[in-house]
């Protein structure tokens, strides 16, 4: 997984039975700065099936399909600062706005995450 592909942070959305419509915008405000904005719309491929987590285990289910099919929308903002030829500092923010499926199958919380990384390349 690349350092830019940070949208799996919540471990709520695995890749089984999911459609991920997404848009990415990259900006380069300076030679040493990269801004990556991502938007994802997660929807179940088949609404009677469960939502799987990253471990491929069903995490939420409503087998009669009455919970709806929209899992949620995720927004990611990632800033990467190229400090030297061999190091970067990356900081990001991710937020999952729960859709009708999440709200109808349990806690409809809106998870958020701020994170920072220091990367060294050899």
PDB file of N, CA and C in Angstrom, residues 32-118:
ATOM      1  N   UNK A  32       8.659  21.348  -3.672  1.00  0.00           N
ATOM      2  CA  UNK A  32       8.888  20.380  -2.594  1.00  0.00           C
ATOM      3  C   UNK A  32       7.616  20.015  -1.825  1.00  0.00           C
ATOM      4  N   UNK A  33       6.445  20.473  -2.300  1.00  0.00           N
ATOM      5  CA  UNK A  33       5.180  20.189  -1.612  1.00  0.00           C
ATOM      6  C   UNK A  33       4.203  19.522  -2.584  1.00  0.00           C
ATOM      7  N   UNK A  34       3.584  18.427  -2.128  1.00  0.00           N
ATOM      8  CA  UNK A  34       2.522  17.766  -2.885  1.00  0.00           C
ATOM      9  C   UNK A  34       1.260  17.750  -2.023  1.00  0.00           C
ATOM     10  N   UNK A  35       0.154  18.185  -2.593  1.00  0.00           N
ATOM     11  CA  UNK A  35      -1.141  18.141  -1.924  1.00  0.00           C
ATOM     12  C   UNK A  35      -1.997  17.134  -2.690  1.00  0.00           C
ATOM     13  N   UNK A  36      -2.569  16.188  -1.957  1.00  0.00           N
ATOM     14  CA  UNK A  36      -3.428  15.170  -2.559  1.00  0.00           C
ATOM     15  C   UNK A  36      -4.773  15.221  -1.848  1.00  0.00           C
ATOM     16  N   UNK A  37      -5.818  15.542  -2.588  1.00  0.00           N
ATOM     17  CA  UNK A  37      -7.189  15.527  -2.052  1.00  0.00           C
ATOM     18  C   UNK A  37      -7.921  14.357  -2.699  1.00  0.00           C
ATOM     19  N   UNK A  38      -8.581  13.551  -1.866  1.00  0.00           N
ATOM     20  CA  UNK A  38      -9.310  12.391  -2.363  1.00  0.00           C
ATOM     21  C   UNK A  38     -10.741  12.429  -1.835  1.00  0.00           C
ATOM     22  N   UNK A  39     -11.650  11.963  -2.667  1.00  0.00           N
ATOM     23  CA  UNK A  39     -13.044  11.801  -2.248  1.00  0.00           C
ATOM     24  C   UNK A  39     -13.485  10.422  -2.715  1.00  0.00           C
ATOM     25  N   UNK A  40     -14.100   9.660  -1.819  1.00  0.00           N
ATOM     26  CA  UNK A  40     -14.557   8.312  -2.110  1.00  0.00           C
ATOM     27  C   UNK A  40     -16.038   8.193  -1.761  1.00  0.00           C
ATOM     28  N   UNK A  41     -16.783   7.530  -2.623  1.00  0.00           N
ATOM     29  CA  UNK A  41     -18.158   7.157  -2.318  1.00  0.00           C
ATOM     30  C   UNK A  41     -18.181   5.637  -2.276  1.00  0.00           C
ATOM     31  N   UNK A  42     -18.408   5.088  -1.084  1.00  0.00           N
ATOM     32  CA  UNK A  42     -18.457   3.648  -0.890  1.00  0.00           C
ATOM     33  C   UNK A  42     -19.911   3.182  -0.921  1.00  0.00           C
ATOM     34  N   UNK A  43     -20.190   2.198  -1.756  1.00  0.00           N
ATOM     35  CA  UNK A  43     -21.530   1.621  -1.837  1.00  0.00           C
ATOM     36  C   UNK A  43     -21.389   0.105  -1.943  1.00  0.00           C
ATOM     37  N   UNK A  44     -22.339  -0.607  -1.359  1.00  0.00           N
ATOM     38  CA  UNK A  44     -22.336  -2.061  -1.465  1.00  0.00           C
ATOM     39  C   UNK A  44     -22.659  -2.468  -2.896  1.00  0.00           C
ATOM     40  N   UNK A  45     -21.975  -3.485  -3.375  1.00  0.00           N
ATOM     41  CA  UNK A  45     -22.254  -4.007  -4.705  1.00  0.00           C
ATOM     42  C   UNK A  45     -23.614  -4.695  -4.729  1.00  0.00           C
ATOM     43  N   UNK A  46     -23.904  -5.456  -3.674  1.00  0.00           N
ATOM     44  CA  UNK A  46     -25.194  -6.134  -3.510  1.00  0.00           C
ATOM     45  C   UNK A  46     -25.680  -5.836  -2.100  1.00  0.00           C
ATOM     46  N   UNK A  47     -26.785  -5.130  -1.967  1.00  0.00           N
ATOM     47  CA  UNK A  47     -27.220  -4.677  -0.649  1.00  0.00           C
ATOM     48  C   UNK A  47     -27.578  -5.782   0.346  1.00  0.00           C
ATOM     49  N   UNK A  48     -28.004  -6.985  -0.045  1.00  0.00           N
ATOM     50  CA  UNK A  48     -28.239  -8.011   0.984  1.00  0.00           C
ATOM     51  C   UNK A  48     -26.946  -8.567   1.601  1.00  0.00           C
ATOM     52  N   UNK A  49     -25.811  -8.354   0.954  1.00  0.00           N
ATOM     53  CA  UNK A  49     -24.540  -8.859   1.476  1.00  0.00           C
ATOM     54  C   UNK A  49     -24.024  -7.965   2.593  1.00  0.00           C
ATOM     55  N   UNK A  50     -23.119  -8.491   3.424  1.00  0.00           N
ATOM     56  CA  UNK A  50     -22.564  -7.682   4.515  1.00  0.00           C
ATOM     57  C   UNK A  50     -21.486  -6.724   4.031  1.00  0.00           C
ATOM     58  N   UNK A  51     -21.135  -5.803   4.908  1.00  0.00           N
ATOM     59  CA  UNK A  51     -19.950  -4.964   4.724  1.00  0.00           C
ATOM     60  C   UNK A  51     -18.800  -5.694   5.388  1.00  0.00           C
ATOM     61  N   UNK A  52     -17.699  -5.852   4.684  1.00  0.00           N
ATOM     62  CA  UNK A  52     -16.534  -6.553   5.212  1.00  0.00           C
ATOM     63  C   UNK A  52     -15.504  -5.546   5.692  1.00  0.00           C
ATOM     64  N   UNK A  53     -14.724  -5.966   6.699  1.00  0.00           N
ATOM     65  CA  UNK A  53     -13.621  -5.122   7.161  1.00  0.00           C
ATOM     66  C   UNK A  53     -12.339  -5.531   6.450  1.00  0.00           C
ATOM     67  N   UNK A  54     -11.228  -4.926   6.811  1.00  0.00           N
ATOM     68  CA  UNK A  54      -9.941  -5.205   6.163  1.00  0.00           C
ATOM     69  C   UNK A  54      -9.481  -6.642   6.360  1.00  0.00           C
ATOM     70  N   UNK A  55      -9.952  -7.311   7.380  1.00  0.00           N
ATOM     71  CA  UNK A  55      -9.563  -8.700   7.638  1.00  0.00           C
ATOM     72  C   UNK A  55     -10.468  -9.695   6.901  1.00  0.00           C
ATOM     73  N   UNK A  56     -11.311  -9.193   6.018  1.00  0.00           N
ATOM     74  CA  UNK A  56     -12.240 -10.008   5.225  1.00  0.00           C
ATOM     75  C   UNK A  56     -13.330 -10.660   6.058  1.00  0.00           C
ATOM     76  N   UNK A  57     -13.589 -10.113   7.216  1.00  0.00           N
ATOM     77  CA  UNK A  57     -14.660 -10.623   8.076  1.00  0.00           C
ATOM     78  C   UNK A  57     -15.870  -9.689   7.958  1.00  0.00           C
ATOM     79  N   UNK A  58     -17.086 -10.242   7.932  1.00  0.00           N
ATOM     80  CA  UNK A  58     -18.264  -9.363   7.904  1.00  0.00           C
ATOM     81  C   UNK A  58     -18.305  -8.490   9.160  1.00  0.00           C
ATOM     82  N   UNK A  59     -18.435  -7.180   8.966  1.00  0.00           N
ATOM     83  CA  UNK A  59     -18.467  -6.279  10.120  1.00  0.00           C
ATOM     84  C   UNK A  59     -19.862  -5.735  10.394  1.00  0.00           C
ATOM     85  N   UNK A  60     -20.680  -5.619   9.362  1.00  0.00           N
ATOM     86  CA  UNK A  60     -22.064  -5.166   9.517  1.00  0.00           C
ATOM     87  C   UNK A  60     -22.910  -5.917   8.505  1.00  0.00           C
ATOM     88  N   UNK A  61     -24.109  -6.269   8.919  1.00  0.00           N
ATOM     89  CA  UNK A  61     -24.944  -7.050   8.010  1.00  0.00           C
ATOM     90  C   UNK A  61     -26.424  -6.773   8.256  1.00  0.00           C
ATOM     91  N   UNK A  62     -27.190  -6.756   7.204  1.00  0.00           N
ATOM     92  CA  UNK A  62     -28.655  -6.753   7.239  1.00  0.00           C
ATOM     93  C   UNK A  62     -29.065  -7.569   6.021  1.00  0.00           C
ATOM     94  N   UNK A  63     -29.200  -8.863   6.211  1.00  0.00           N
ATOM     95  CA  UNK A  63     -29.332  -9.807   5.102  1.00  0.00           C
ATOM     96  C   UNK A  63     -30.567  -9.612   4.235  1.00  0.00           C
ATOM     97  N   UNK A  64     -31.585  -8.937   4.733  1.00  0.00           N
ATOM     98  CA  UNK A  64     -32.774  -8.718   3.904  1.00  0.00           C
ATOM     99  C   UNK A  64     -32.613  -7.503   2.986  1.00  0.00           C
ATOM    100  N   UNK A  65     -31.490  -6.803   3.079  1.00  0.00           N
ATOM    101  CA  UNK A  65     -31.218  -5.679   2.190  1.00  0.00           C
ATOM    102  C   UNK A  65     -31.909  -4.386   2.564  1.00  0.00           C
ATOM    103  N   UNK A  66     -32.549  -4.327   3.729  1.00  0.00           N
ATOM    104  CA  UNK A  66     -33.328  -3.146   4.100  1.00  0.00           C
ATOM    105  C   UNK A  66     -32.493  -2.000   4.656  1.00  0.00           C
ATOM    106  N   UNK A  67     -31.186  -2.188   4.826  1.00  0.00           N
ATOM    107  CA  UNK A  67     -30.347  -1.139   5.409  1.00  0.00           C
ATOM    108  C   UNK A  67     -29.901  -0.104   4.396  1.00  0.00           C
ATOM    109  N   UNK A  68     -30.137  -0.345   3.115  1.00  0.00           N
ATOM    110  CA  UNK A  68     -29.670   0.570   2.083  1.00  0.00           C
ATOM    111  C   UNK A  68     -28.304   0.128   1.585  1.00  0.00           C
ATOM    112  N   UNK A  69     -27.812   0.798   0.584  1.00  0.00           N
ATOM    113  CA  UNK A  69     -26.569   0.363  -0.015  1.00  0.00           C
ATOM    114  C   UNK A  69     -25.428   1.347   0.067  1.00  0.00           C
ATOM    115  N   UNK A  70     -25.667   2.578   0.545  1.00  0.00           N
ATOM    116  CA  UNK A  70     -24.600   3.581   0.608  1.00  0.00           C
ATOM    117  C   UNK A  70     -23.875   3.452   1.943  1.00  0.00           C
ATOM    118  N   UNK A  71     -22.622   3.041   1.881  1.00  0.00           N
ATOM    119  CA  UNK A  71     -21.814   2.867   3.095  1.00  0.00           C
ATOM    120  C   UNK A  71     -21.370   4.221   3.618  1.00  0.00           C
ATOM    121  N   UNK A  72     -20.922   5.108   2.747  1.00  0.00           N
ATOM    122  CA  UNK A  72     -20.524   6.438   3.188  1.00  0.00           C
ATOM    123  C   UNK A  72     -19.616   7.128   2.196  1.00  0.00           C
ATOM    124  N   UNK A  73     -19.263   8.355   2.550  1.00  0.00           N
ATOM    125  CA  UNK A  73     -18.350   9.162   1.751  1.00  0.00           C
ATOM    126  C   UNK A  73     -17.116   9.464   2.582  1.00  0.00           C
ATOM    127  N   UNK A  74     -15.963   9.308   1.980  1.00  0.00           N
ATOM    128  CA  UNK A  74     -14.722   9.597   2.691  1.00  0.00           C
ATOM    129  C   UNK A  74     -13.963  10.705   1.997  1.00  0.00           C
ATOM    130  N   UNK A  75     -13.405  11.592   2.809  1.00  0.00           N
ATOM    131  CA  UNK A  75     -12.568  12.677   2.328  1.00  0.00           C
ATOM    132  C   UNK A  75     -11.183  12.513   2.936  1.00  0.00           C
ATOM    133  N   UNK A  76     -10.151  12.641   2.116  1.00  0.00           N
ATOM    134  CA  UNK A  76      -8.767  12.565   2.572  1.00  0.00           C
ATOM    135  C   UNK A  76      -8.015  13.771   2.040  1.00  0.00           C
ATOM    136  N   UNK A  77      -7.257  14.401   2.910  1.00  0.00           N
ATOM    137  CA  UNK A  77      -6.351  15.489   2.526  1.00  0.00           C
ATOM    138  C   UNK A  77      -4.959  15.074   2.993  1.00  0.00           C
ATOM    139  N   UNK A  78      -4.026  15.026   2.065  1.00  0.00           N
ATOM    140  CA  UNK A  78      -2.677  14.560   2.379  1.00  0.00           C
ATOM    141  C   UNK A  78      -1.673  15.594   1.883  1.00  0.00           C
ATOM    142  N   UNK A  79      -0.783  16.006   2.774  1.00  0.00           N
ATOM    143  CA  UNK A  79       0.286  16.938   2.430  1.00  0.00           C
ATOM    144  C   UNK A  79       1.617  16.221   2.576  1.00  0.00           C
ATOM    145  N   UNK A  80       2.423  16.266   1.534  1.00  0.00           N
ATOM    146  CA  UNK A  80       3.738  15.641   1.579  1.00  0.00           C
ATOM    147  C   UNK A  80       4.793  16.719   1.339  1.00  0.00           C
ATOM    148  N   UNK A  81       5.707  16.851   2.296  1.00  0.00           N
ATOM    149  CA  UNK A  81       6.782  17.832   2.217  1.00  0.00           C
ATOM    150  C   UNK A  81       8.087  17.104   1.935  1.00  0.00           C
ATOM    151  N   UNK A  82       8.686  17.348   0.790  1.00  0.00           N
ATOM    152  CA  UNK A  82       9.963  16.734   0.416  1.00  0.00           C
ATOM    153  C   UNK A  82      11.073  17.550   1.088  1.00  0.00           C
ATOM    154  N   UNK A  83      11.591  17.048   2.195  1.00  0.00           N
ATOM    155  CA  UNK A  83      12.559  17.784   3.001  1.00  0.00           C
ATOM    156  C   UNK A  83      13.954  17.707   2.374  1.00  0.00           C
ATOM    157  N   UNK A  84      14.382  16.502   2.072  1.00  0.00           N
ATOM    158  CA  UNK A  84      15.666  16.297   1.413  1.00  0.00           C
ATOM    159  C   UNK A  84      15.471  15.251   0.325  1.00  0.00           C
ATOM    160  N   UNK A  85      16.548  14.936  -0.366  1.00  0.00           N
ATOM    161  CA  UNK A  85      16.503  13.918  -1.415  1.00  0.00           C
ATOM    162  C   UNK A  85      16.075  12.558  -0.865  1.00  0.00           C
ATOM    163  N   UNK A  86      16.297  12.340   0.437  1.00  0.00           N
ATOM    164  CA  UNK A  86      16.026  11.046   1.044  1.00  0.00           C
ATOM    165  C   UNK A  86      14.955  11.063   2.135  1.00  0.00           C
ATOM    166  N   UNK A  87      14.286  12.186   2.359  1.00  0.00           N
ATOM    167  CA  UNK A  87      13.296  12.197   3.440  1.00  0.00           C
ATOM    168  C   UNK A  87      12.113  13.105   3.113  1.00  0.00           C
ATOM    169  N   UNK A  88      10.962  12.674   3.619  1.00  0.00           N
ATOM    170  CA  UNK A  88       9.706  13.413   3.476  1.00  0.00           C
ATOM    171  C   UNK A  88       9.002  13.439   4.830  1.00  0.00           C
ATOM    172  N   UNK A  89       8.187  14.461   5.012  1.00  0.00           N
ATOM    173  CA  UNK A  89       7.242  14.490   6.124  1.00  0.00           C
ATOM    174  C   UNK A  89       5.854  14.536   5.501  1.00  0.00           C
ATOM    175  N   UNK A  90       5.016  13.590   5.889  1.00  0.00           N
ATOM    176  CA  UNK A  90       3.670  13.491   5.353  1.00  0.00           C
ATOM    177  C   UNK A  90       2.685  13.700   6.496  1.00  0.00           C
ATOM    178  N   UNK A  91       1.685  14.507   6.270  1.00  0.00           N
ATOM    179  CA  UNK A  91       0.627  14.706   7.252  1.00  0.00           C
ATOM    180  C   UNK A  91      -0.713  14.599   6.530  1.00  0.00           C
ATOM    181  N   UNK A  92      -1.712  14.079   7.227  1.00  0.00           N
ATOM    182  CA  UNK A  92      -2.986  13.893   6.565  1.00  0.00           C
ATOM    183  C   UNK A  92      -4.164  13.905   7.513  1.00  0.00           C
ATOM    184  N   UNK A  93      -5.325  14.041   6.909  1.00  0.00           N
ATOM    185  CA  UNK A  93      -6.588  14.027   7.635  1.00  0.00           C
ATOM    186  C   UNK A  93      -7.572  13.196   6.811  1.00  0.00           C
ATOM    187  N   UNK A  94      -8.294  12.307   7.470  1.00  0.00           N
ATOM    188  CA  UNK A  94      -9.309  11.488   6.819  1.00  0.00           C
ATOM    189  C   UNK A  94     -10.581  11.506   7.651  1.00  0.00           C
ATOM    190  N   UNK A  95     -11.723  11.495   6.948  1.00  0.00           N
ATOM    191  CA  UNK A  95     -13.019  11.505   7.628  1.00  0.00           C
ATOM    192  C   UNK A  95     -14.004  10.687   6.800  1.00  0.00           C
ATOM    193  N   UNK A  96     -14.704   9.778   7.457  1.00  0.00           N
ATOM    194  CA  UNK A  96     -15.734   8.978   6.797  1.00  0.00           C
ATOM    195  C   UNK A  96     -17.098   9.446   7.279  1.00  0.00           C
ATOM    196  N   UNK A  97     -17.891  10.035   6.388  1.00  0.00           N
ATOM    197  CA  UNK A  97     -19.265  10.414   6.701  1.00  0.00           C
ATOM    198  C   UNK A  97     -20.141   9.205   6.421  1.00  0.00           C
ATOM    199  N   UNK A  98     -20.712   8.666   7.454  1.00  0.00           N
ATOM    200  CA  UNK A  98     -21.475   7.429   7.347  1.00  0.00           C
ATOM    201  C   UNK A  98     -22.704   7.597   6.470  1.00  0.00           C
ATOM    202  N   UNK A  99     -22.971   6.578   5.669  1.00  0.00           N
ATOM    203  CA  UNK A  99     -24.158   6.563   4.819  1.00  0.00           C
ATOM    204  C   UNK A  99     -25.295   5.801   5.477  1.00  0.00           C
ATOM    205  N   UNK A 100     -26.371   5.563   4.722  1.00  0.00           N
ATOM    206  CA  UNK A 100     -27.553   4.926   5.301  1.00  0.00           C
ATOM    207  C   UNK A 100     -27.267   3.498   5.762  1.00  0.00           C
ATOM    208  N   UNK A 101     -26.396   2.760   5.088  1.00  0.00           N
ATOM    209  CA  UNK A 101     -26.111   1.393   5.516  1.00  0.00           C
ATOM    210  C   UNK A 101     -25.457   1.379   6.897  1.00  0.00           C
ATOM    211  N   UNK A 102     -24.492   2.243   7.136  1.00  0.00           N
ATOM    212  CA  UNK A 102     -23.812   2.309   8.447  1.00  0.00           C
ATOM    213  C   UNK A 102     -24.813   2.725   9.525  1.00  0.00           C
ATOM    214  N   UNK A 103     -25.591   3.763   9.255  1.00  0.00           N
ATOM    215  CA  UNK A 103     -26.565   4.232  10.236  1.00  0.00           C
ATOM    216  C   UNK A 103     -27.651   3.218  10.565  1.00  0.00           C
ATOM    217  N   UNK A 104     -28.021   2.375   9.599  1.00  0.00           N
ATOM    218  CA  UNK A 104     -29.089   1.402   9.805  1.00  0.00           C
ATOM    219  C   UNK A 104     -28.604   0.059  10.342  1.00  0.00           C
ATOM    220  N   UNK A 105     -27.306  -0.116  10.500  1.00  0.00           N
ATOM    221  CA  UNK A 105     -26.777  -1.394  10.994  1.00  0.00           C
ATOM    222  C   UNK A 105     -25.963  -1.233  12.272  1.00  0.00           C
ATOM    223  N   UNK A 106     -26.140  -0.148  12.976  1.00  0.00           N
ATOM    224  CA  UNK A 106     -25.418   0.040  14.237  1.00  0.00           C
ATOM    225  C   UNK A 106     -25.026   1.489  14.422  1.00  0.00           C
ATOM    226  N   UNK A 107     -23.959   1.690  15.151  1.00  0.00           N
ATOM    227  CA  UNK A 107     -23.462   3.023  15.446  1.00  0.00           C
ATOM    228  C   UNK A 107     -23.110   3.740  14.144  1.00  0.00           C
ATOM    229  N   UNK A 108     -23.718   4.869  13.891  1.00  0.00           N
ATOM    230  CA  UNK A 108     -23.468   5.644  12.681  1.00  0.00           C
ATOM    231  C   UNK A 108     -22.425   6.719  12.881  1.00  0.00           C
ATOM    232  N   UNK A 109     -21.438   6.449  13.707  1.00  0.00           N
ATOM    233  CA  UNK A 109     -20.417   7.450  14.023  1.00  0.00           C
ATOM    234  C   UNK A 109     -19.685   7.916  12.763  1.00  0.00           C
ATOM    235  N   UNK A 110     -19.017   9.027  12.879  1.00  0.00           N
ATOM    236  CA  UNK A 110     -18.222   9.598  11.800  1.00  0.00           C
ATOM    237  C   UNK A 110     -16.767   9.583  12.236  1.00  0.00           C
ATOM    238  N   UNK A 111     -16.028   8.519  11.895  1.00  0.00           N
ATOM    239  CA  UNK A 111     -14.633   8.446  12.339  1.00  0.00           C
ATOM    240  C   UNK A 111     -13.748   9.445  11.600  1.00  0.00           C
ATOM    241  N   UNK A 112     -12.774   9.986  12.336  1.00  0.00           N
ATOM    242  CA  UNK A 112     -11.803  10.925  11.792  1.00  0.00           C
ATOM    243  C   UNK A 112     -10.411  10.498  12.221  1.00  0.00           C
ATOM    244  N   UNK A 113      -9.433  10.906  11.445  1.00  0.00           N
ATOM    245  CA  UNK A 113      -8.050  10.576  11.770  1.00  0.00           C
ATOM    246  C   UNK A 113      -7.118  11.660  11.267  1.00  0.00           C
ATOM    247  N   UNK A 114      -6.266  12.141  12.168  1.00  0.00           N
ATOM    248  CA  UNK A 114      -5.120  12.993  11.809  1.00  0.00           C
ATOM    249  C   UNK A 114      -3.888  12.125  11.953  1.00  0.00           C
ATOM    250  N   UNK A 115      -2.941  12.232  11.053  1.00  0.00           N
ATOM    251  CA  UNK A 115      -1.733  11.422  11.164  1.00  0.00           C
ATOM    252  C   UNK A 115      -0.546  12.156  10.553  1.00  0.00           C
ATOM    253  N   UNK A 116       0.635  11.737  11.012  1.00  0.00           N
ATOM    254  CA  UNK A 116       1.901  12.253  10.481  1.00  0.00           C
ATOM    255  C   UNK A 116       2.890  11.115  10.349  1.00  0.00           C
ATOM    256  N   UNK A 117       3.729  11.204   9.327  1.00  0.00           N
ATOM    257  CA  UNK A 117       4.766  10.201   9.122  1.00  0.00           C
ATOM    258  C   UNK A 117       6.045  10.902   8.683  1.00  0.00           C
ATOM    259  N   UNK A 118       7.142  10.312   9.079  1.00  0.00           N
ATOM    260  CA  UNK A 118       8.444  10.725   8.576  1.00  0.00           C
ATOM    261  C   UNK A 118       8.977   9.565   7.737  1.00  0.00           C
TER     262      UNK A 118
END
